[in-house]
Amino acid sequence: MVLQGSTDGGDARAGVQLEPFLHQVGGHLSVMRYDDHTVCKPLISQEQRFYESLPLAMKRFTPQYKGTITVRLRKNSRGQLSLVAHPLKENQEPFKVSAESAAAAIWQTLQQTTSSGPRPLAQRQHVQLTHSLKDSPATALLTPEFHLDVQEAAGSRLEKGFNPWGLQRHQAHMTRLCSEYPEHQRHRFLLLENVVSQYTHPCILDLKMGTRQHGDDASEEKAARHMRKCAQSTSACLGVRICGMQVYQTDTKHFLCKDKYYGRKLSVQGFREALCQFLHDGTRLRTELLEPILRQLRALLSVIRGQSSYRFYSSSLLIIYDGQEPGGPHPRDAPAPQAALGAAPAGLAKVDIRMIDFAHTTYKGSWDEHITYDGPDPGYIFGLENLIGILQDVQEGK
């Protein structure tokens, strides 16, 4: 929501109160919702420079970069904290939050559920949580018990509405900001396209790509830690592992969610079964999605093979489709700016393939490159080839 003339923080300028992005399925940093078609995340210089020098051929496979914003931690008169961003000049039209906004729905559901009788929660936790949610639904995650208590109180409605991973990341991020920085400290965030805004029930698979996950600047300890994770997961043998997913189940009307810890434990066969699970809506395998996914993965493979010197260490690949099959209700109007780039040919289901998370990407000419590499990224290509091969086997019924 837009905050106009707030006296709580002594800043009379308009600001956008950021909310957790409720479809974040993986990643270490918190992703925030700026508006219907834009998300933001803490700025890392290496990632910003990547977006600003992005090769033209890669733009259809990455979120649109929309610039940067300044974000401050703001406390209102009740002592509640929120993150407030100052909008770009070209995005200062009135910003409205409908009564159906996710944060409002969380609080309304909690009210309705708890009004019929107290849940078996500690009284102190219950009072603290409900007070925090009532005052500021989007930022109540400062309460350590938020994730557990809200799921217990709101149940299936919340399972349908969002993936809990994003809320966990947001809670950790807010806690760190509160403990390490003064209230009005300025923070820089990247503005990026919300690549799932055009979907009614976005099904998202977050894949960590490549056989190596640490950047060139990693300490020996960090590099060793990441190498162990790769060796103990499908990253080593396939060049890809699952980092998170949500898939809409039409029979239960809920999202089935898995996190990175689930992905790390999978064998090669388990990885294959998880891909099938991602394409299963609870009643059938969505085989019509395989051809458009494979078509875009092959196109991405061709692009990556043409990017000499790039190494996409620790980046992820998103596969996205709509859990709402054609013929059902449509999402809000005004599609995301890059929707046309990923438009499916006639007869093919709509899917999106997007690369994200470039904090450790290096390439010739990058400002702080430690090593200059020759040729395309072999680990990323290895992962893409294996992913394509497994999906081809599924398509052929093998």
Coordinates of C-alpha atoms in Angstrom, one line a residue:
M1 CA 0.0 0.0 0.0
V2 CA 1.1 3.6 -0.5
L3 CA 1.8 5.6 2.7
Q4 CA 1.0 9.3 2.3
G5 CA 2.1 11.9 4.8
S6 CA 3.0 9.4 7.5
T7 CA 4.1 11.2 10.7
D8 CA 5.3 8.0 12.4
G9 CA 8.7 8.0 10.7
G10 CA 9.0 11.8 10.2
D11 CA 8.9 11.3 6.4
A12 CA 6.1 13.0 4.6
R13 CA 6.9 11.5 1.2
A14 CA 4.9 8.8 -0.3
G15 CA 6.2 5.3 0.2
V16 CA 5.2 1.7 -0.8
Q17 CA 4.9 -0.7 2.1
L18 CA 6.4 -3.9 1.0
E19 CA 4.7 -7.2 1.6
P20 CA 6.2 -10.7 1.5
F21 CA 6.0 -12.3 -1.9
L22 CA 3.8 -15.3 -1.2
H23 CA 4.9 -17.4 -4.2
Q24 CA 8.6 -17.6 -3.3
V25 CA 9.5 -21.3 -3.3
G26 CA 13.3 -21.1 -2.9
G27 CA 16.3 -18.9 -2.4
H28 CA 18.1 -17.5 0.6
L29 CA 17.2 -13.8 0.4
S30 CA 13.7 -12.6 1.0
V31 CA 11.7 -11.5 -2.1
M32 CA 9.1 -8.8 -1.5
R33 CA 6.0 -7.7 -3.4
Y34 CA 6.2 -4.1 -4.6
D35 CA 3.1 -4.1 -6.8
D36 CA 1.0 -6.6 -8.8
H37 CA 3.7 -7.0 -11.5
T38 CA 6.9 -6.2 -9.6
V39 CA 8.9 -7.8 -6.9
C40 CA 12.1 -6.6 -5.2
K41 CA 15.0 -8.2 -3.3
P42 CA 18.1 -6.9 -1.5
L43 CA 20.6 -5.4 -3.9
I44 CA 23.8 -7.3 -4.5
S45 CA 26.1 -5.3 -6.8
Q46 CA 27.3 -8.3 -8.9
E47 CA 23.6 -9.2 -9.6
Q48 CA 22.7 -5.6 -10.5
R49 CA 25.7 -5.4 -12.9
F50 CA 24.6 -8.6 -14.6
Y51 CA 21.1 -7.3 -15.3
E52 CA 22.5 -4.0 -16.6
S53 CA 24.8 -5.7 -19.0
L54 CA 22.5 -8.7 -19.9
P55 CA 23.1 -10.1 -23.4
L56 CA 20.0 -9.5 -25.6
A57 CA 19.6 -13.3 -26.3
M58 CA 19.1 -13.9 -22.6
K59 CA 16.4 -11.3 -21.9
R60 CA 13.5 -13.6 -22.7
F61 CA 14.8 -16.1 -20.1
T62 CA 15.3 -13.6 -17.2
P63 CA 12.9 -11.3 -15.3
Q64 CA 12.7 -7.8 -16.6
Y65 CA 15.0 -5.5 -14.7
K66 CA 13.2 -2.4 -13.5
G67 CA 15.9 -0.5 -11.6
T68 CA 16.5 0.0 -7.9
I69 CA 14.7 1.6 -5.0
T70 CA 15.6 2.8 -1.5
V71 CA 14.0 0.9 1.3
R72 CA 13.8 1.9 5.0
L73 CA 12.7 0.0 8.1
R74 CA 9.8 2.2 9.5
K75 CA 8.2 2.0 12.9
N76 CA 4.7 3.3 13.4
S77 CA 3.2 4.8 16.6
R78 CA 2.3 1.4 17.9
G79 CA 5.9 0.2 17.5
Q80 CA 5.1 -2.1 14.6
L81 CA 7.9 -2.4 11.9
S82 CA 7.5 -2.5 8.2
L83 CA 9.7 -2.1 5.1
V84 CA 8.8 1.1 3.1
A85 CA 10.1 1.7 -0.4
H86 CA 10.2 5.0 -2.2
P87 CA 8.7 4.3 -5.7
L88 CA 10.2 5.2 -9.0
K89 CA 9.0 8.4 -10.5
E90 CA 7.3 6.6 -13.4
N91 CA 5.4 4.4 -10.9
Q92 CA 3.7 6.9 -8.6
E93 CA 0.1 6.3 -9.7
P94 CA -2.2 5.5 -6.8
F95 CA -1.4 2.1 -5.5
K96 CA -4.4 0.2 -4.2
V97 CA -4.6 -3.0 -2.1
S98 CA -7.9 -4.8 -2.6
A99 CA -9.8 -6.4 0.2
E100 CA -8.6 -9.8 -1.2
S101 CA -4.9 -9.0 -0.8
A102 CA -3.0 -11.9 0.6
A103 CA -1.9 -10.2 3.8
A104 CA -5.5 -9.1 4.5
A105 CA -6.7 -12.6 3.8
I106 CA -4.3 -14.1 6.3
W107 CA -5.5 -11.8 9.1
Q108 CA -9.2 -12.3 8.2
T109 CA -8.9 -16.0 8.2
L110 CA -7.1 -16.0 11.5
Q111 CA -9.8 -13.8 13.0
Q112 CA -12.6 -16.1 11.7
T113 CA -10.8 -19.3 12.9
T114 CA -9.8 -18.0 16.4
S115 CA -13.2 -16.4 17.0
S116 CA -14.8 -19.9 17.2
G117 CA -12.5 -20.9 20.0
P118 CA -8.9 -20.8 21.1
R119 CA -6.4 -23.2 19.5
P120 CA -4.0 -25.1 21.7
L121 CA -1.4 -22.4 21.7
A122 CA 0.5 -20.8 24.5
Q123 CA -1.6 -17.7 25.6
R124 CA 1.4 -15.4 25.3
Q125 CA 2.2 -16.5 21.8
H126 CA -1.5 -16.2 20.7
V127 CA -1.9 -12.7 22.1
Q128 CA 1.4 -11.5 20.6
L129 CA 0.6 -13.0 17.2
T130 CA -3.0 -11.7 16.9
H131 CA -2.0 -8.2 18.0
S132 CA 0.9 -8.1 15.5
L133 CA -1.3 -9.4 12.6
K134 CA -4.1 -6.9 13.4
D135 CA -1.8 -4.0 13.4
S136 CA 0.3 -5.0 10.4
P137 CA -0.6 -8.2 8.6
A138 CA 2.3 -8.0 6.1
T139 CA 5.0 -7.6 8.6
A140 CA 3.8 -9.7 11.5
L141 CA 6.5 -12.2 10.7
L142 CA 8.8 -10.5 13.3
T143 CA 7.0 -12.7 15.7
P144 CA 9.2 -15.9 15.9
E145 CA 6.2 -18.2 16.3
F146 CA 4.3 -16.7 13.3
H147 CA 4.9 -19.5 10.8
L148 CA 3.8 -22.3 13.1
D149 CA 0.9 -20.5 14.7
V150 CA -0.6 -19.0 11.6
Q151 CA -0.6 -22.4 9.8
E152 CA -2.2 -24.0 12.9
A153 CA -4.8 -21.2 13.2
A154 CA -5.7 -20.7 9.5
G155 CA -5.1 -24.3 8.2
S156 CA -6.0 -25.1 4.6
R157 CA -6.7 -21.5 3.6
L158 CA -3.1 -20.7 4.0
E159 CA -1.9 -23.8 2.3
K160 CA -3.9 -22.7 -0.7
G161 CA -2.7 -19.1 -0.5
F162 CA 1.1 -19.3 -0.4
N163 CA 4.3 -21.3 0.0
P164 CA 5.6 -21.0 3.6
W165 CA 9.2 -20.7 2.4
G166 CA 8.8 -17.1 1.5
L167 CA 7.4 -16.2 4.9
Q168 CA 10.3 -17.9 6.6
R169 CA 12.8 -16.0 4.5
H170 CA 10.9 -12.7 5.2
Q171 CA 10.9 -13.4 9.0
A172 CA 14.7 -14.1 9.0
H173 CA 15.3 -11.0 6.9
M174 CA 13.3 -8.7 9.1
T175 CA 14.9 -10.1 12.2
R176 CA 18.4 -9.5 10.8
L177 CA 17.5 -5.9 9.8
C178 CA 16.1 -5.1 13.2
S179 CA 19.2 -6.5 15.0
E180 CA 21.9 -5.2 12.8
Y181 CA 20.7 -1.8 11.6
P182 CA 19.1 1.4 13.0
E183 CA 15.5 2.0 12.1
H184 CA 15.9 4.6 9.4
Q185 CA 19.0 3.0 7.7
R186 CA 18.6 3.1 4.0
H187 CA 18.8 -0.2 2.0
R188 CA 19.0 -0.7 -1.7
F189 CA 16.7 -3.2 -3.4
L190 CA 16.5 -4.4 -7.0
L191 CA 13.1 -4.1 -8.8
L192 CA 12.3 -7.1 -11.0
E193 CA 9.4 -8.4 -13.0
N194 CA 7.0 -10.6 -11.1
V195 CA 7.1 -13.5 -13.5
V196 CA 4.1 -15.3 -12.0
S197 CA 1.7 -12.4 -12.0
Q198 CA -0.2 -13.6 -15.0
Y199 CA -1.0 -17.0 -13.5
T200 CA -4.1 -17.8 -11.5
H201 CA -2.5 -20.7 -9.5
P202 CA 1.2 -20.5 -10.3
C203 CA 2.9 -23.8 -10.2
I204 CA 6.7 -23.2 -9.8
L205 CA 9.7 -25.4 -9.8
D206 CA 13.0 -23.8 -8.6
L207 CA 16.0 -25.8 -9.9
K208 CA 19.6 -25.0 -8.8
M209 CA 21.6 -25.4 -11.9
G210 CA 25.2 -26.5 -12.5
T211 CA 27.7 -28.8 -10.8
R212 CA 29.2 -26.0 -8.8
Q213 CA 27.4 -23.6 -6.5
H214 CA 30.1 -21.3 -4.9
G215 CA 31.3 -18.1 -6.5
D216 CA 34.9 -17.3 -7.2
D217 CA 35.0 -15.0 -4.1
A218 CA 33.9 -17.7 -1.7
S219 CA 36.1 -18.5 1.3
E220 CA 37.7 -21.9 1.5
E221 CA 35.2 -22.9 4.2
K222 CA 32.2 -21.8 2.2
A223 CA 33.5 -23.4 -1.0
A224 CA 34.0 -26.7 0.8
R225 CA 30.5 -26.5 2.3
H226 CA 28.9 -26.0 -1.1
M227 CA 31.0 -28.7 -2.7
R228 CA 29.7 -31.2 -0.1
K229 CA 26.1 -30.2 -0.8
C230 CA 26.7 -30.8 -4.5
A231 CA 28.5 -34.1 -4.0
Q232 CA 25.7 -35.4 -1.7
S233 CA 22.8 -34.3 -4.1
T234 CA 21.9 -34.7 -7.7
S235 CA 24.0 -31.5 -8.5
A236 CA 27.1 -33.7 -8.9
C237 CA 25.6 -36.4 -11.1
L238 CA 22.9 -34.5 -13.0
G239 CA 24.1 -30.8 -12.8
V240 CA 20.7 -29.9 -11.4
R241 CA 18.8 -30.3 -8.1
I242 CA 15.4 -29.2 -6.8
C243 CA 15.6 -26.1 -4.6
G244 CA 11.8 -25.7 -4.0
M245 CA 8.4 -26.1 -5.7
Q246 CA 4.7 -25.6 -5.4
V247 CA 2.2 -27.4 -7.5
Y248 CA -1.6 -26.7 -7.4
Q249 CA -3.7 -29.8 -6.6
T250 CA -7.1 -29.5 -8.3
D251 CA -8.6 -32.2 -6.1
T252 CA -7.8 -30.5 -2.7
K253 CA -7.6 -26.9 -4.0
H254 CA -4.2 -26.6 -2.1
F255 CA -0.6 -26.1 -3.2
L256 CA 1.7 -29.0 -2.6
C257 CA 5.0 -27.5 -1.4
K258 CA 8.5 -28.8 -1.2
D259 CA 11.7 -27.0 0.0
K260 CA 15.4 -27.2 -0.7
Y261 CA 16.0 -29.7 2.1
Y262 CA 13.7 -32.1 0.3
G263 CA 15.5 -31.5 -3.0
R264 CA 19.0 -32.2 -1.5
K265 CA 17.9 -35.7 -0.4
L266 CA 16.7 -36.9 -3.7
S267 CA 18.4 -39.7 -5.7
V268 CA 18.4 -39.6 -9.5
Q269 CA 15.2 -41.7 -9.5
G270 CA 13.7 -39.5 -6.8
F271 CA 14.5 -36.4 -8.9
R272 CA 12.7 -37.9 -11.9
E273 CA 9.7 -38.8 -9.7
A274 CA 9.7 -35.2 -8.3
L275 CA 9.5 -33.8 -11.8
C276 CA 6.5 -36.0 -12.5
Q277 CA 5.0 -34.8 -9.2
F278 CA 5.5 -31.2 -10.3
L279 CA 3.5 -31.9 -13.4
H280 CA 0.7 -33.8 -11.6
D281 CA -2.3 -31.8 -10.5
G282 CA -3.6 -34.4 -8.0
T283 CA -5.8 -36.1 -10.5
R284 CA -3.7 -36.5 -13.7
L285 CA -0.2 -36.0 -15.2
R286 CA -0.3 -32.7 -17.2
T287 CA 1.4 -34.3 -20.2
E288 CA 0.4 -31.4 -22.4
L289 CA 3.0 -29.3 -20.6
L290 CA 5.9 -31.4 -21.6
E291 CA 6.3 -30.2 -25.2
P292 CA 6.2 -26.4 -24.4
I293 CA 8.6 -26.9 -21.5
L294 CA 11.0 -29.0 -23.6
R295 CA 10.7 -26.4 -26.4
Q296 CA 11.8 -23.6 -24.1
L297 CA 14.5 -25.6 -22.4
R298 CA 16.1 -26.4 -25.8
A299 CA 15.9 -22.7 -26.8
L300 CA 17.6 -21.8 -23.5
L301 CA 20.3 -24.4 -24.0
S302 CA 21.1 -22.9 -27.4
V303 CA 21.4 -19.5 -25.8
I304 CA 23.6 -20.6 -23.0
R305 CA 25.9 -22.4 -25.4
G306 CA 26.4 -19.0 -27.1
Q307 CA 27.5 -17.1 -24.0
S308 CA 31.3 -17.4 -23.8
S309 CA 33.0 -16.7 -20.4
Y310 CA 29.7 -16.7 -18.4
R311 CA 29.6 -18.9 -15.3
F312 CA 26.1 -18.9 -13.6
Y313 CA 27.3 -20.2 -10.2
S314 CA 24.4 -20.7 -7.7
S315 CA 21.8 -19.4 -10.1
S316 CA 18.4 -21.0 -10.3
L317 CA 16.0 -21.9 -13.2
L318 CA 12.2 -21.5 -12.7
I319 CA 9.7 -23.6 -14.6
I320 CA 6.3 -22.0 -14.3
Y321 CA 2.8 -23.0 -15.5
D322 CA -0.8 -22.4 -14.4
G323 CA -2.5 -24.9 -12.1
Q324 CA -5.7 -23.4 -13.4
E325 CA -6.4 -25.3 -16.7
P326 CA -7.6 -23.4 -19.8
G327 CA -11.3 -22.6 -19.6
G328 CA -11.2 -21.6 -15.9
P329 CA -11.2 -18.1 -14.3
H330 CA -8.5 -15.8 -15.7
P331 CA -6.0 -13.7 -13.7
R332 CA -6.2 -10.0 -13.4
D333 CA -5.8 -7.9 -16.6
A334 CA -2.6 -6.1 -17.6
P335 CA -0.1 -8.9 -18.2
A336 CA 3.5 -8.6 -17.1
P337 CA 5.6 -6.6 -19.6
Q338 CA 7.5 -9.6 -20.9
A339 CA 4.4 -11.9 -21.3
A340 CA 4.5 -11.7 -25.0
L341 CA 8.1 -13.0 -25.1
G342 CA 7.1 -16.3 -23.6
A343 CA 3.8 -16.6 -25.4
A344 CA 3.1 -20.2 -26.4
P345 CA 2.4 -21.0 -30.1
A346 CA -1.1 -22.1 -31.0
G347 CA -1.9 -25.5 -29.5
L348 CA 0.8 -25.4 -26.8
A349 CA 0.0 -24.7 -23.1
K350 CA 1.5 -21.5 -21.6
V351 CA 4.7 -22.1 -19.6
D352 CA 7.6 -19.9 -18.6
I353 CA 11.3 -20.7 -18.2
R354 CA 13.3 -18.1 -16.3
M355 CA 16.8 -17.8 -14.9
I356 CA 17.1 -16.0 -11.6
D357 CA 19.6 -15.3 -8.8
F358 CA 22.9 -13.9 -10.3
A359 CA 24.8 -12.8 -7.2
H360 CA 27.6 -15.1 -8.1
T361 CA 27.5 -14.9 -11.9
T362 CA 30.8 -14.0 -13.5
Y363 CA 31.8 -13.1 -17.0
K364 CA 34.5 -11.4 -19.0
G365 CA 34.4 -7.7 -18.2
S366 CA 32.4 -8.0 -15.0
W367 CA 33.7 -5.4 -12.5
D368 CA 35.0 -7.8 -9.8
E369 CA 35.9 -10.9 -11.8
H370 CA 38.5 -13.1 -10.1
I371 CA 38.9 -15.5 -13.0
T372 CA 38.2 -15.1 -16.7
Y373 CA 36.7 -18.3 -18.2
D374 CA 36.7 -19.5 -21.8
G375 CA 33.7 -20.9 -23.6
P376 CA 30.1 -21.4 -22.2
D377 CA 29.3 -22.7 -18.8
P378 CA 29.8 -26.5 -18.9
G379 CA 28.1 -27.3 -15.6
Y380 CA 25.0 -25.4 -16.5
I381 CA 24.9 -27.0 -20.0
F382 CA 25.3 -30.4 -18.3
G383 CA 22.4 -29.8 -16.0
L384 CA 20.1 -28.5 -18.9
E385 CA 21.0 -31.5 -21.0
N386 CA 20.1 -34.0 -18.3
L387 CA 16.9 -32.1 -17.4
I388 CA 15.8 -32.2 -21.0
G389 CA 16.7 -35.9 -21.3
I390 CA 14.7 -36.8 -18.2
L391 CA 11.6 -34.9 -19.4
Q392 CA 11.9 -36.5 -22.8
D393 CA 11.8 -39.9 -21.1
V394 CA 8.7 -38.9 -19.2
Q395 CA 7.1 -37.6 -22.5
E396 CA 7.9 -41.0 -24.1
G397 CA 6.5 -42.9 -21.2
K398 CA 9.9 -44.4 -20.2

